Amino acid sequence: MGEGVERVRVFAFIGGQKTEFEIKTLCRVCGVSTSGYYDWAARAAAGPTETDQAEADVVERIRAAHKTSRGAYGAPRVTVALAREAGKPPVNHKRVERLMVLHGLQGRCGRRKVRTTIPRPQGGSGSRPGRP
């Protein structure tokens, strides 16, 4: 995981322990700045941002397109399906890929081809005996 994710975990830990210890001491021990913690706490208290809400809407659309295909569509086909939705903006293929990976969605792989013709051990075609 990235460094930002680790920092968020540290800030969440500090938020849980702030009733037991001073925030300044917790930040020093955890190796983060107090201003960083207070910035994170203010963003967390403000609730989801407009970008977070837009991303949640896109994830819902991706899940619907994936479910409609009964799990067969991967990111390229889901992107096309989202572009064809009437009245909704298209979504970039890289964003669709990222969100599908993040939420554990993937298309089904094709089946292996069945081998229908098995060669004869002595060679030849069988229909013309004198031919190699």
Tab-separated table of N, CA and C in Angstrom:
chain	number	residue	atom	x	y	z
A	1	MET	N	0.840	-1.182	0.000
A	1	MET	CA	0.000	0.000	0.000
A	1	MET	C	0.879	1.236	0.000
A	2	GLY	N	0.295	2.338	-0.419
A	2	GLY	CA	1.050	3.568	-0.536
A	2	GLY	C	1.287	4.235	0.800
A	3	GLU	N	2.156	5.217	0.754
A	3	GLU	CA	2.510	5.957	1.960
A	3	GLU	C	1.311	6.730	2.495
A	4	GLY	N	0.464	7.248	1.603
A	4	GLY	CA	-0.712	8.002	2.016
A	4	GLY	C	-1.697	7.156	2.795
A	5	VAL	N	-1.847	5.901	2.396
A	5	VAL	CA	-2.759	4.995	3.097
A	5	VAL	C	-2.247	4.741	4.505
A	6	GLU	N	-0.942	4.557	4.639
A	6	GLU	CA	-0.347	4.325	5.955
A	6	GLU	C	-0.541	5.549	6.854
A	7	ARG	N	-0.380	6.728	6.280
A	7	ARG	CA	-0.544	7.957	7.059
A	7	ARG	C	-1.990	8.091	7.537
A	8	VAL	N	-2.945	7.731	6.700
A	8	VAL	CA	-4.354	7.793	7.098
A	8	VAL	C	-4.617	6.827	8.247
A	9	ARG	N	-4.009	5.656	8.200
A	9	ARG	CA	-4.158	4.698	9.307
A	9	ARG	C	-3.595	5.264	10.608
A	10	VAL	N	-2.460	5.928	10.509
A	10	VAL	CA	-1.847	6.533	11.697
A	10	VAL	C	-2.769	7.612	12.249
A	11	PHE	N	-3.311	8.459	11.365
A	11	PHE	CA	-4.216	9.522	11.816
A	11	PHE	C	-5.471	8.934	12.460
A	12	ALA	N	-5.996	7.848	11.897
A	12	ALA	CA	-7.174	7.204	12.483
A	12	ALA	C	-6.840	6.631	13.865
A	13	PHE	N	-5.645	6.057	13.999
A	13	PHE	CA	-5.200	5.540	15.293
A	13	PHE	C	-5.116	6.673	16.313
A	14	ILE	N	-4.523	7.793	15.897
A	14	ILE	CA	-4.397	8.947	16.799
A	14	ILE	C	-5.781	9.433	17.207
A	15	GLY	N	-6.716	9.470	16.247
A	15	GLY	CA	-8.081	9.895	16.558
A	15	GLY	C	-8.745	8.990	17.583
A	16	GLY	N	-8.438	7.709	17.531
A	16	GLY	CA	-9.009	6.775	18.500
A	16	GLY	C	-8.377	6.861	19.873
A	17	GLN	N	-7.116	7.298	19.935
A	17	GLN	CA	-6.385	7.351	21.202
A	17	GLN	C	-6.360	8.741	21.838
A	18	LYS	N	-6.992	9.716	21.191
A	18	LYS	CA	-6.860	11.094	21.685
A	18	LYS	C	-7.518	11.322	23.044
A	19	THR	N	-8.407	10.425	23.469
A	19	THR	CA	-8.998	10.576	24.801
A	19	THR	C	-8.040	10.095	25.893
A	20	GLU	N	-7.097	9.218	25.533
A	20	GLU	CA	-6.158	8.660	26.502
A	20	GLU	C	-4.866	9.468	26.609
A	21	PHE	N	-4.419	10.038	25.476
A	21	PHE	CA	-3.135	10.740	25.431
A	21	PHE	C	-3.303	12.076	24.724
A	22	GLU	N	-2.302	12.937	24.897
A	22	GLU	CA	-2.312	14.214	24.182
A	22	GLU	C	-2.044	13.972	22.702
A	23	ILE	N	-2.697	14.751	21.865
A	23	ILE	CA	-2.514	14.608	20.417
A	23	ILE	C	-1.079	14.933	20.034
A	24	LYS	N	-0.513	15.933	20.666
A	24	LYS	CA	0.864	16.328	20.355
A	24	LYS	C	1.829	15.167	20.617
A	25	THR	N	1.642	14.472	21.740
A	25	THR	CA	2.507	13.340	22.083
A	25	THR	C	2.299	12.180	21.110
A	26	LEU	N	1.046	11.879	20.789
A	26	LEU	CA	0.757	10.795	19.844
A	26	LEU	C	1.377	11.069	18.477
A	27	CYS	N	1.268	12.303	18.017
A	27	CYS	CA	1.835	12.658	16.707
A	27	CYS	C	3.353	12.512	16.719
A	28	ARG	N	3.987	12.941	17.805
A	28	ARG	CA	5.448	12.842	17.887
A	28	ARG	C	5.886	11.383	17.894
A	29	VAL	N	5.203	10.535	18.669
A	29	VAL	CA	5.558	9.118	18.758
A	29	VAL	C	5.316	8.409	17.420
A	30	CYS	N	4.241	8.760	16.736
A	30	CYS	CA	3.906	8.112	15.455
A	30	CYS	C	4.670	8.706	14.277
A	31	GLY	N	5.351	9.806	14.490
A	31	GLY	CA	6.167	10.386	13.432
A	31	GLY	C	5.395	11.186	12.400
A	32	VAL	N	4.290	11.795	12.812
A	32	VAL	CA	3.530	12.658	11.905
A	32	VAL	C	3.393	14.033	12.545
A	33	SER	N	3.068	15.017	11.728
A	33	SER	CA	2.940	16.374	12.254
A	33	SER	C	1.545	16.581	12.839
A	34	THR	N	1.469	17.453	13.828
A	34	THR	CA	0.165	17.757	14.418
A	34	THR	C	-0.719	18.490	13.411
A	35	SER	N	-0.115	19.344	12.588
A	35	SER	CA	-0.915	20.058	11.584
A	35	SER	C	-1.499	19.077	10.567
A	36	GLY	N	-0.729	18.050	10.224
A	36	GLY	CA	-1.236	17.019	9.319
A	36	GLY	C	-2.424	16.287	9.911
A	37	TYR	N	-2.333	15.983	11.211
A	37	TYR	CA	-3.448	15.302	11.869
A	37	TYR	C	-4.687	16.188	11.879
A	38	TYR	N	-4.519	17.464	12.246
A	38	TYR	CA	-5.671	18.362	12.317
A	38	TYR	C	-6.282	18.604	10.934
A	39	ASP	N	-5.458	18.668	9.888
A	39	ASP	CA	-5.984	18.787	8.521
A	39	ASP	C	-6.821	17.560	8.165
A	40	TRP	N	-6.290	16.371	8.493
A	40	TRP	CA	-7.014	15.129	8.214
A	40	TRP	C	-8.333	15.099	8.987
A	41	ALA	N	-8.304	15.496	10.266
A	41	ALA	CA	-9.509	15.472	11.094
A	41	ALA	C	-10.569	16.424	10.540
A	42	ALA	N	-10.148	17.587	10.043
A	42	ALA	CA	-11.098	18.543	9.474
A	42	ALA	C	-11.729	17.983	8.196
A	43	ARG	N	-10.921	17.338	7.357
A	43	ARG	CA	-11.463	16.739	6.126
A	43	ARG	C	-12.414	15.594	6.455
A	44	ALA	N	-12.073	14.797	7.464
A	44	ALA	CA	-12.923	13.671	7.849
A	44	ALA	C	-14.255	14.160	8.415
A	45	ALA	N	-14.224	15.258	9.160
A	45	ALA	CA	-15.445	15.796	9.754
A	45	ALA	C	-16.344	16.438	8.706
A	46	ALA	N	-15.753	16.941	7.621
A	46	ALA	CA	-16.531	17.618	6.583
A	46	ALA	C	-17.382	16.644	5.776
A	47	GLY	N	-17.052	15.369	5.818
A	47	GLY	CA	-17.819	14.377	5.071
A	47	GLY	C	-17.259	14.179	3.677
A	48	PRO	N	-17.960	13.404	2.866
A	48	PRO	CA	-17.448	13.104	1.523
A	48	PRO	C	-17.427	14.346	0.638
A	49	THR	N	-16.382	14.440	-0.159
A	49	THR	CA	-16.252	15.573	-1.072
A	49	THR	C	-17.079	15.326	-2.329
A	50	GLU	N	-17.145	16.334	-3.176
A	50	GLU	CA	-17.867	16.209	-4.441
A	50	GLU	C	-17.225	15.129	-5.313
A	51	THR	N	-15.890	15.062	-5.277
A	51	THR	CA	-15.171	14.043	-6.045
A	51	THR	C	-15.500	12.650	-5.527
A	52	ASP	N	-15.554	12.487	-4.205
A	52	ASP	CA	-15.899	11.189	-3.619
A	52	ASP	C	-17.306	10.757	-4.029
A	53	GLN	N	-18.237	11.708	-4.047
A	53	GLN	CA	-19.607	11.390	-4.435
A	53	GLN	C	-19.688	11.023	-5.912
A	54	ALA	N	-18.935	11.744	-6.756
A	54	ALA	CA	-18.917	11.430	-8.188
A	54	ALA	C	-18.316	10.047	-8.421
A	55	GLU	N	-17.277	9.733	-7.669
A	55	GLU	CA	-16.639	8.424	-7.801
A	55	GLU	C	-17.592	7.309	-7.364
A	56	ALA	N	-18.352	7.541	-6.308
A	56	ALA	CA	-19.322	6.546	-5.850
A	56	ALA	C	-20.400	6.322	-6.912
A	57	ASP	N	-20.807	7.394	-7.597
A	57	ASP	CA	-21.790	7.275	-8.675
A	57	ASP	C	-21.227	6.441	-9.825
A	58	VAL	N	-19.962	6.683	-10.179
A	58	VAL	CA	-19.328	5.920	-11.259
A	58	VAL	C	-19.213	4.450	-10.869
A	59	VAL	N	-18.886	4.173	-9.615
A	59	VAL	CA	-18.777	2.782	-9.156
A	59	VAL	C	-20.136	2.083	-9.258
A	60	GLU	N	-21.207	2.785	-8.919
A	60	GLU	CA	-22.546	2.201	-9.052
A	60	GLU	C	-22.847	1.871	-10.510
A	61	ARG	N	-22.489	2.783	-11.416
A	61	ARG	CA	-22.712	2.547	-12.847
A	61	ARG	C	-21.881	1.360	-13.335
A	62	ILE	N	-20.636	1.266	-12.860
A	62	ILE	CA	-19.769	0.147	-13.253
A	62	ILE	C	-20.356	-1.168	-12.753
A	63	ARG	N	-20.795	-1.191	-11.497
A	63	ARG	CA	-21.384	-2.417	-10.939
A	63	ARG	C	-22.637	-2.829	-11.723
A	64	ALA	N	-23.454	-1.845	-12.114
A	64	ALA	CA	-24.673	-2.152	-12.870
A	64	ALA	C	-24.328	-2.740	-14.238
A	65	ALA	N	-23.358	-2.145	-14.933
A	65	ALA	CA	-22.957	-2.658	-16.253
A	65	ALA	C	-22.345	-4.047	-16.128
A	66	HIS	N	-21.564	-4.260	-15.085
A	66	HIS	CA	-20.927	-5.561	-14.861
A	66	HIS	C	-21.985	-6.614	-14.536
A	67	LYS	N	-22.972	-6.224	-13.732
A	67	LYS	CA	-24.037	-7.159	-13.362
A	67	LYS	C	-24.926	-7.479	-14.561
A	68	THR	N	-25.196	-6.481	-15.402
A	68	THR	CA	-26.009	-6.695	-16.596
A	68	THR	C	-25.377	-7.734	-17.510
A	69	SER	N	-24.051	-7.729	-17.570
A	69	SER	CA	-23.342	-8.693	-18.418
A	69	SER	C	-23.140	-10.036	-17.710
A	70	ARG	N	-23.712	-10.171	-16.526
A	70	ARG	CA	-23.554	-11.370	-15.688
A	70	ARG	C	-22.085	-11.644	-15.389
A	71	GLY	N	-21.331	-10.577	-15.194
A	71	GLY	CA	-19.930	-10.707	-14.811
A	71	GLY	C	-18.989	-11.006	-15.951
A	72	ALA	N	-19.491	-10.972	-17.183
A	72	ALA	CA	-18.642	-11.326	-18.323
A	72	ALA	C	-17.787	-10.156	-18.798
A	73	TYR	N	-18.263	-8.936	-18.615
A	73	TYR	CA	-17.557	-7.773	-19.151
A	73	TYR	C	-16.380	-7.380	-18.273
A	74	GLY	N	-15.264	-7.123	-18.916
A	74	GLY	CA	-14.106	-6.556	-18.249
A	74	GLY	C	-14.122	-5.048	-18.427
A	75	ALA	N	-13.016	-4.397	-18.093
A	75	ALA	CA	-12.950	-2.939	-18.136
A	75	ALA	C	-13.213	-2.356	-19.532
A	76	PRO	N	-12.657	-2.910	-20.614
A	76	PRO	CA	-12.916	-2.296	-21.926
A	76	PRO	C	-14.396	-2.295	-22.308
A	77	ARG	N	-15.069	-3.411	-22.101
A	77	ARG	CA	-16.489	-3.477	-22.464
A	77	ARG	C	-17.354	-2.653	-21.517
A	78	VAL	N	-16.999	-2.619	-20.239
A	78	VAL	CA	-17.745	-1.794	-19.290
A	78	VAL	C	-17.612	-0.324	-19.684
A	79	THR	N	-16.423	0.084	-20.127
A	79	THR	CA	-16.214	1.461	-20.565
A	79	THR	C	-17.135	1.797	-21.730
A	80	VAL	N	-17.241	0.891	-22.687
A	80	VAL	CA	-18.124	1.111	-23.835
A	80	VAL	C	-19.579	1.175	-23.372
A	81	ALA	N	-19.962	0.298	-22.458
A	81	ALA	CA	-21.335	0.293	-21.948
A	81	ALA	C	-21.661	1.605	-21.240
A	82	LEU	N	-20.716	2.144	-20.489
A	82	LEU	CA	-20.945	3.415	-19.801
A	82	LEU	C	-21.049	4.564	-20.794
A	83	ALA	N	-20.280	4.499	-21.876
A	83	ALA	CA	-20.329	5.553	-22.888
A	83	ALA	C	-21.664	5.551	-23.623
A	84	ARG	N	-22.309	4.398	-23.708
A	84	ARG	CA	-23.580	4.287	-24.426
A	84	ARG	C	-24.782	4.652	-23.572
A	85	GLU	N	-24.591	4.843	-22.270
A	85	GLU	CA	-25.709	5.212	-21.404
A	85	GLU	C	-26.211	6.594	-21.780
A	86	ALA	N	-27.508	6.713	-21.954
A	86	ALA	CA	-28.101	7.991	-22.357
A	86	ALA	C	-28.152	8.953	-21.170
A	87	GLY	N	-27.768	10.175	-21.420
A	87	GLY	CA	-27.862	11.211	-20.399
A	87	GLY	C	-26.782	11.190	-19.342
A	88	LYS	N	-25.827	10.312	-19.464
A	88	LYS	CA	-24.734	10.228	-18.486
A	88	LYS	C	-23.416	10.479	-19.205
A	89	PRO	N	-22.484	11.117	-18.530
A	89	PRO	CA	-21.190	11.381	-19.180
A	89	PRO	C	-20.364	10.102	-19.314
A	90	PRO	N	-19.566	9.992	-20.378
A	90	PRO	CA	-18.694	8.822	-20.516
A	90	PRO	C	-17.595	8.851	-19.458
A	91	VAL	N	-17.009	7.704	-19.200
A	91	VAL	CA	-15.971	7.583	-18.179
A	91	VAL	C	-14.693	7.088	-18.843
A	92	ASN	N	-13.567	7.658	-18.468
A	92	ASN	CA	-12.276	7.283	-19.028
A	92	ASN	C	-11.957	5.824	-18.713
A	93	HIS	N	-11.364	5.129	-19.680
A	93	HIS	CA	-11.085	3.698	-19.514
A	93	HIS	C	-10.112	3.426	-18.373
A	94	LYS	N	-9.170	4.344	-18.134
A	94	LYS	CA	-8.218	4.132	-17.037
A	94	LYS	C	-8.912	4.243	-15.680
A	95	ARG	N	-9.895	5.122	-15.598
A	95	ARG	CA	-10.650	5.266	-14.355
A	95	ARG	C	-11.492	4.010	-14.106
A	96	VAL	N	-12.101	3.487	-15.172
A	96	VAL	CA	-12.895	2.262	-15.049
A	96	VAL	C	-12.006	1.111	-14.591
A	97	GLU	N	-10.825	0.979	-15.197
A	97	GLU	CA	-9.896	-0.087	-14.803
A	97	GLU	C	-9.515	0.034	-13.334
A	98	ARG	N	-9.162	1.249	-12.913
A	98	ARG	CA	-8.732	1.470	-11.530
A	98	ARG	C	-9.845	1.123	-10.548
A	99	LEU	N	-11.063	1.571	-10.839
A	99	LEU	CA	-12.167	1.324	-9.918
A	99	LEU	C	-12.582	-0.148	-9.901
A	100	MET	N	-12.493	-0.812	-11.049
A	100	MET	CA	-12.832	-2.239	-11.071
A	100	MET	C	-11.829	-3.045	-10.254
A	101	VAL	N	-10.553	-2.705	-10.356
A	101	VAL	CA	-9.535	-3.393	-9.553
A	101	VAL	C	-9.764	-3.102	-8.073
A	102	LEU	N	-10.038	-1.841	-7.756
A	102	LEU	CA	-10.234	-1.429	-6.370
A	102	LEU	C	-11.412	-2.158	-5.723
A	103	HIS	N	-12.462	-2.422	-6.506
A	103	HIS	CA	-13.660	-3.053	-5.959
A	103	HIS	C	-13.770	-4.541	-6.290
A	104	GLY	N	-12.702	-5.114	-6.834
A	104	GLY	CA	-12.650	-6.553	-7.061
A	104	GLY	C	-13.545	-7.056	-8.181
A	105	LEU	N	-13.789	-6.234	-9.183
A	105	LEU	CA	-14.609	-6.648	-10.319
A	105	LEU	C	-13.707	-7.007	-11.489
A	106	GLN	N	-13.975	-8.145	-12.113
A	106	GLN	CA	-13.222	-8.513	-13.307
A	106	GLN	C	-14.101	-9.368	-14.194
A	107	GLY	N	-13.838	-9.304	-15.490
A	107	GLY	CA	-14.610	-10.081	-16.447
A	107	GLY	C	-14.184	-11.533	-16.446
A	108	ARG	N	-15.042	-12.358	-16.999
A	108	ARG	CA	-14.715	-13.777	-17.106
A	108	ARG	C	-13.759	-14.008	-18.253
A	109	CYS	N	-12.890	-14.968	-18.107
A	109	CYS	CA	-11.965	-15.344	-19.174
A	109	CYS	C	-12.677	-16.293	-20.124
A	110	GLY	N	-12.224	-16.299	-21.370
A	110	GLY	CA	-12.795	-17.210	-22.353
A	110	GLY	C	-12.424	-18.652	-22.057
A	111	ARG	N	-13.198	-19.572	-22.591
A	111	ARG	CA	-12.913	-20.986	-22.386
A	111	ARG	C	-11.776	-21.424	-23.290
A	112	ARG	N	-11.104	-22.471	-22.892
A	112	ARG	CA	-10.076	-23.052	-23.746
A	112	ARG	C	-10.759	-23.771	-24.888
A	113	LYS	N	-10.126	-23.746	-26.033
A	113	LYS	CA	-10.695	-24.420	-27.190
A	113	LYS	C	-10.566	-25.928	-27.020
A	114	VAL	N	-11.614	-26.635	-27.408
A	114	VAL	CA	-11.625	-28.088	-27.322
A	114	VAL	C	-10.921	-28.643	-28.549
A	115	ARG	N	-10.047	-29.577	-28.330
A	115	ARG	CA	-9.324	-30.199	-29.433
A	115	ARG	C	-10.197	-31.312	-29.998
A	116	THR	N	-10.724	-31.084	-31.193
A	116	THR	CA	-11.674	-32.044	-31.762
A	116	THR	C	-11.009	-33.087	-32.646
A	117	THR	N	-9.847	-32.792	-33.197
A	117	THR	CA	-9.162	-33.734	-34.075
A	117	THR	C	-7.908	-34.225	-33.384
A	118	ILE	N	-7.803	-35.537	-33.240
A	118	ILE	CA	-6.640	-36.126	-32.591
A	118	ILE	C	-5.811	-36.809	-33.675
A	119	PRO	N	-4.550	-36.441	-33.850
A	119	PRO	CA	-3.742	-37.039	-34.915
A	119	PRO	C	-3.481	-38.519	-34.650
A	120	ARG	N	-3.364	-39.276	-35.736
A	120	ARG	CA	-3.081	-40.707	-35.609
A	120	ARG	C	-1.602	-40.913	-35.331
A	121	PRO	N	-1.263	-41.896	-34.519
A	121	PRO	CA	0.148	-42.107	-34.190
A	121	PRO	C	0.988	-42.532	-35.392
A	122	GLN	N	0.415	-43.263	-36.385
A	122	GLN	CA	1.193	-43.704	-37.533
A	122	GLN	C	1.270	-42.631	-38.613
A	123	GLY	N	0.579	-41.515	-38.457
A	123	GLY	CA	0.592	-40.447	-39.450
A	123	GLY	C	-0.395	-40.730	-40.555
A	124	GLY	N	-0.438	-39.872	-41.537
A	124	GLY	CA	-1.347	-40.041	-42.660
A	124	GLY	C	-2.719	-39.499	-42.357
A	125	SER	N	-3.493	-39.346	-43.405
A	125	SER	CA	-4.806	-38.755	-43.241
A	125	SER	C	-5.890	-39.781	-42.976
A	126	GLY	N	-5.674	-41.032	-43.363
A	126	GLY	CA	-6.664	-42.064	-43.111
A	126	GLY	C	-7.656	-42.226	-44.243
A	127	SER	N	-7.979	-41.174	-44.961
A	127	SER	CA	-8.935	-41.287	-46.050
A	127	SER	C	-8.271	-41.774	-47.335
A	128	ARG	N	-6.967	-41.584	-47.439
A	128	ARG	CA	-6.217	-42.019	-48.620
A	128	ARG	C	-5.028	-42.834	-48.131
A	129	PRO	N	-5.156	-44.137	-48.070
A	129	PRO	CA	-4.155	-44.993	-47.433
A	129	PRO	C	-2.761	-44.929	-48.044
A	130	GLY	N	-2.611	-44.710	-49.334
A	130	GLY	CA	-1.289	-44.718	-49.948
A	130	GLY	C	-0.532	-43.418	-49.778
A	131	ARG	N	-1.152	-42.448	-49.175
A	131	ARG	CA	-0.544	-41.123	-49.047
A	131	ARG	C	0.066	-40.947	-47.662
A	132	PRO	N	1.252	-40.348	-47.561
A	132	PRO	CA	1.883	-40.174	-46.231
A	132	PRO	C	1.196	-39.138	-45.380
